[in-house]
Tab-separated table of C-alpha atoms and ligand atoms in Angstrom:
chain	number	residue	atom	x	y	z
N	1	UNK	CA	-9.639	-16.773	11.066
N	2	UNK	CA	-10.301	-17.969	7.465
N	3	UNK	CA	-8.675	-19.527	4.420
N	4	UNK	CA	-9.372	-17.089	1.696
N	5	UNK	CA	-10.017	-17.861	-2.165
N	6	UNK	CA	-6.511	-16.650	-3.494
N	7	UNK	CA	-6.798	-14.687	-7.263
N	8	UNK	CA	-5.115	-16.265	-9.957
N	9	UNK	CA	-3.380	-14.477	-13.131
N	10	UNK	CA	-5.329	-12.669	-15.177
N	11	UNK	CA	-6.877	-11.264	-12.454
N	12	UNK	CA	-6.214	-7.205	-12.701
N	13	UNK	CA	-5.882	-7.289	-9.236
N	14	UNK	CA	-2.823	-8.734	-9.028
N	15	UNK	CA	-1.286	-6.495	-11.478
N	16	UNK	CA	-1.366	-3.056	-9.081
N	17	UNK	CA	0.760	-1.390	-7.084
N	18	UNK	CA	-0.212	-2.241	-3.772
N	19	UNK	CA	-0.801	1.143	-1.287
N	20	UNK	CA	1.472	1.217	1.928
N	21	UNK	CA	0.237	0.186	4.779
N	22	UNK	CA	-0.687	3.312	7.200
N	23	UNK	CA	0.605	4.443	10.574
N	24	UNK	CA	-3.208	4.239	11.959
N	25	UNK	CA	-3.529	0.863	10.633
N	26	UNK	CA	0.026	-0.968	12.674
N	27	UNK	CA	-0.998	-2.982	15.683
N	28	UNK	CA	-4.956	-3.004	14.822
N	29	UNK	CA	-7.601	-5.225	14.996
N	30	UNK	CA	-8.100	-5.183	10.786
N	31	UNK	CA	-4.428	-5.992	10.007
N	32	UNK	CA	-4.273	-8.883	12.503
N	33	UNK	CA	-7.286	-10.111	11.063
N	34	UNK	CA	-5.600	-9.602	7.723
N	35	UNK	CA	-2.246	-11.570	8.966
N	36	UNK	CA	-4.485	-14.235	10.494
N	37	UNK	CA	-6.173	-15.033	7.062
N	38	UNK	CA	-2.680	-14.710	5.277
N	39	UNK	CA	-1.046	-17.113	7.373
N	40	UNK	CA	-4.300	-19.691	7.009
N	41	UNK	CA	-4.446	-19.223	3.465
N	42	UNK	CA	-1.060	-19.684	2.911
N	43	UNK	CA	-0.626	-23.042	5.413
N	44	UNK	CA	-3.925	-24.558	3.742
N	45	UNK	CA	-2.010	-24.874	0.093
N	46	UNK	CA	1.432	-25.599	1.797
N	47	UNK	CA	2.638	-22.233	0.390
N	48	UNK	CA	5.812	-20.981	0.930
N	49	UNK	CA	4.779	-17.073	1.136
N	50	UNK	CA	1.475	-15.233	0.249
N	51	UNK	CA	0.942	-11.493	-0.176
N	52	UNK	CA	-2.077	-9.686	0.577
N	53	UNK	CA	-3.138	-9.075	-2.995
N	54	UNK	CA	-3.351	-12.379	-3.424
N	55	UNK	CA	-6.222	-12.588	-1.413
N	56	UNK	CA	-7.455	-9.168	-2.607
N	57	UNK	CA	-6.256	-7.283	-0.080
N	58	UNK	CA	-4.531	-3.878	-1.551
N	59	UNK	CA	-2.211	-3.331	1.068
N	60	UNK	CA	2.138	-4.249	1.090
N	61	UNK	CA	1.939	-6.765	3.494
N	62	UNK	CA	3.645	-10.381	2.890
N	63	UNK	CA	4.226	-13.370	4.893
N	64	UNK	CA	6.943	-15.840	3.811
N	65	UNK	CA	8.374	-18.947	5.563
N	66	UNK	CA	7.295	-21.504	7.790
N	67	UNK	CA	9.986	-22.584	10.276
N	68	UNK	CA	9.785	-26.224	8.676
N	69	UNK	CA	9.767	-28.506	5.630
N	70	UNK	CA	7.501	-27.013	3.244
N	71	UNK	CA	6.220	-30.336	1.153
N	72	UNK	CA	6.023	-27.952	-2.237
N	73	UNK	CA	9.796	-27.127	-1.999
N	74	UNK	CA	11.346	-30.429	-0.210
N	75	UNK	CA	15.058	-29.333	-0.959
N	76	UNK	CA	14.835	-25.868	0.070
N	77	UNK	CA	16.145	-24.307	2.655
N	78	UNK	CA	14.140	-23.640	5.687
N	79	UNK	CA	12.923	-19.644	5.847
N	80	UNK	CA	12.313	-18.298	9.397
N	81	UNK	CA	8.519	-17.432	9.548
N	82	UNK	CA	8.616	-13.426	8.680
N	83	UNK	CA	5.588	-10.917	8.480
N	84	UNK	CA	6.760	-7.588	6.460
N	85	UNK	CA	4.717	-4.382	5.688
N	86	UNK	CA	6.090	-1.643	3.648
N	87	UNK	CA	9.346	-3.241	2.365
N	88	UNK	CA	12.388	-1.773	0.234
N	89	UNK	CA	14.263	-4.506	-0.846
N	90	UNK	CA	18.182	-3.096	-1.594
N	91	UNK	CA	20.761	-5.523	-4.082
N	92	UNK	CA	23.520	-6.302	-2.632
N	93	UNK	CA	27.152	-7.421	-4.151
N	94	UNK	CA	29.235	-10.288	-3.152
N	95	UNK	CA	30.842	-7.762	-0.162
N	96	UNK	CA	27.052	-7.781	1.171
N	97	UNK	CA	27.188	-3.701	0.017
N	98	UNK	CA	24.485	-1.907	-1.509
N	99	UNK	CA	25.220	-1.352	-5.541
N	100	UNK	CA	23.270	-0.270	-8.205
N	101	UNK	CA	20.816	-3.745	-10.012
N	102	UNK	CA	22.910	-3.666	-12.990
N	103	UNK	CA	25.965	-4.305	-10.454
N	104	UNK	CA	24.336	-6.804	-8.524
N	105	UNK	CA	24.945	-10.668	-8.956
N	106	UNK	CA	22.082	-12.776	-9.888
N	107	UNK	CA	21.161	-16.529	-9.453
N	108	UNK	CA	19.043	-18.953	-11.011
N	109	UNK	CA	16.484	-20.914	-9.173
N	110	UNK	CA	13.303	-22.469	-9.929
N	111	UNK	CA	9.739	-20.598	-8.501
N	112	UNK	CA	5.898	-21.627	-8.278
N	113	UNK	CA	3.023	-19.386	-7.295
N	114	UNK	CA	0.144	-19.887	-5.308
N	115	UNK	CA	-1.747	-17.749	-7.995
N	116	UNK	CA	0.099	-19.255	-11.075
N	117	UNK	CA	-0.850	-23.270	-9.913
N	118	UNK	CA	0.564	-26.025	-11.844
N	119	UNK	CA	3.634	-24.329	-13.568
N	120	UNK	CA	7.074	-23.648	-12.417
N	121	UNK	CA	9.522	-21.521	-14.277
N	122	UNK	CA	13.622	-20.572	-13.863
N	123	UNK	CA	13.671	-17.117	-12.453
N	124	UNK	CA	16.774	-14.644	-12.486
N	125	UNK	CA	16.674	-13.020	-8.871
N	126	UNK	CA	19.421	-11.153	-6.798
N	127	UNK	CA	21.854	-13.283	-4.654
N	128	UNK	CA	22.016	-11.351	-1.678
N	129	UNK	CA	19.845	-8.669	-0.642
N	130	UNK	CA	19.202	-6.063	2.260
N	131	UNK	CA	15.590	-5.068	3.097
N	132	UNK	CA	13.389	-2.831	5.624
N	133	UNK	CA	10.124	-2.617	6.480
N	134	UNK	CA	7.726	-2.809	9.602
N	135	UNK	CA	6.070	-5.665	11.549
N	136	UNK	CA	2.590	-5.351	12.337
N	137	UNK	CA	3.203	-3.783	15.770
N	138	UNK	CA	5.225	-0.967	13.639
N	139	UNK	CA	8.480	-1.975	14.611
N	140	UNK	CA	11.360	-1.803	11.974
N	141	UNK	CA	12.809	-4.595	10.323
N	142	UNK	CA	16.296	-4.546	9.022
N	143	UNK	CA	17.603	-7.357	7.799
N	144	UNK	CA	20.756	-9.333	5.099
N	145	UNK	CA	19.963	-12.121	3.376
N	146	UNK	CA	20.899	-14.490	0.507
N	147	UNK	CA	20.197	-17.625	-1.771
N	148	UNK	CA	16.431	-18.961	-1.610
N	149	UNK	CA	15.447	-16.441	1.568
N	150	UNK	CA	16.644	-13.510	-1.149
N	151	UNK	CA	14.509	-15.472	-3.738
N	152	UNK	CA	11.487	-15.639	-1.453
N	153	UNK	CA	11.608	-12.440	-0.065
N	154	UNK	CA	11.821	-10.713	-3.574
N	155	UNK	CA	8.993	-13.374	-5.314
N	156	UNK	CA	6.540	-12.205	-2.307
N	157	UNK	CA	7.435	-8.544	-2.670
N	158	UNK	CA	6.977	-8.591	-6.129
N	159	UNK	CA	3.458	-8.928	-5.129
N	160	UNK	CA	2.758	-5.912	-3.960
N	161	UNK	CA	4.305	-4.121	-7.089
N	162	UNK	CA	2.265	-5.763	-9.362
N	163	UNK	CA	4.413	-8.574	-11.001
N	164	UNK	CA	4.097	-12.228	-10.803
N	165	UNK	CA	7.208	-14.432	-11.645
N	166	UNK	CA	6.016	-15.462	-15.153
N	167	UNK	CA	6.525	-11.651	-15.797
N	168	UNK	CA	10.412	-12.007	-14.838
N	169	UNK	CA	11.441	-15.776	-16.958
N	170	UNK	CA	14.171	-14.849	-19.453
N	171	UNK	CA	14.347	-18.406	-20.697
N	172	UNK	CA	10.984	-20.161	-21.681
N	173	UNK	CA	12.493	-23.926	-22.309
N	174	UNK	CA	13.023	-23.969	-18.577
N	175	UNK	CA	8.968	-23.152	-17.818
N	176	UNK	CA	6.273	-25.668	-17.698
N	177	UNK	CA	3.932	-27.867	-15.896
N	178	UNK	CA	4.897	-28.862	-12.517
N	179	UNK	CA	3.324	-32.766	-12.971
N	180	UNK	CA	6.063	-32.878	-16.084
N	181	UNK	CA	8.811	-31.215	-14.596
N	182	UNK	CA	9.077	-32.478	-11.267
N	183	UNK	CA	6.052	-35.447	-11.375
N	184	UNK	CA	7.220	-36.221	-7.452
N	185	UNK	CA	6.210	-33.109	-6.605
N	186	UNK	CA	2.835	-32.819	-8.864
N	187	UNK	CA	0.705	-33.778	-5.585
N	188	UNK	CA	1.340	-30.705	-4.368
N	189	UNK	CA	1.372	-28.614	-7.447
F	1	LIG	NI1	3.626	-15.842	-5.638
């Protein structure tokens, strides 16, 4: 399909809640389209998830994951290739049982953006998580996960609510430019 110009912050776009995607609208023509210029966009900066607003599209659909290496996060774990519309994203406690946020443990991990490029920050996220939603045949997707997959899943959600990690640093000494914090990785920004 096409790699599409993705919005960067500041742009109000990014800020809204994005609508749900609609029964009529699983298994079309438009949302494969959509999928097909997500998962270009995303592969053409080496990104390890994208979300539709990104790319202007005001509809909760994310892809995350690649299935390999991803050159912008060499140490992290791989994340199976994943296309999710619609998602509720549940914290979970150390027994893998769904508890209220304030109960739920939280980790530290370093983030980037596709629509914040150059920075990285230290972002609080939950640990493990469980979260539904649909593929884009309609079928339901149910699934536990923890460490970076959590971390992805919830950065690329976050998306379609409106909030971009900056939004969610508590600490600002541990947010800067990618080039100073990590200059092997500045290539790839
Ligand atoms: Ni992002």
């Amino acid at each position: 399909m096409a790699v599409r110009e993705i919005l960067k912050m500041g742009d109000a776009r990014l800020l809204a809640y994005a609508k749900p995607v609609a029964a009529h609208q699983f298994a079309s023509l438009a949302l494969t389209d959509l999928i097909a210029d997500l998962e270009d966009t995303m592969q053409a900066a080496n990104g390890a998830g994208l979300a539709a607003p990104q790319i202007g599209v005001d509809l909760q659909v994310v892809i995350f994951g690649t299935g390999q290496m991803n050159p912008r996060y060499p140490d992290a774990p791989i994340v199976p290739k994943t296309v999710l519309c619609n998602p509720v994203i549940t914290p979970l406690n150390h027994q893998m049982q769904a508890c209220l946020e304030q109960d739920a443990p939280l980790s530290d991990g370093w983030e980037g953006c596709l629509s914040v490029p150059g920075l990285r920050g230290v972002v609080p996220r939950f640990l493990h998580i469980h979260y539904t939603g649909f593929s884009p045949d309609g079928q339901p997707i149910n699934k536990y996960v923890t460490g970076f997959h959590a971390r992805v899943v919830q950065h690329e959600c976050d998306h379609l609510w409106g909030k971009l990690y900056p939004m969610r640093v508590k600490d600002f000494t541990q947010f800067g430019y990618t080039e100073v914090l990590f200059p092997e990785l500045s290539s790839t920004a």
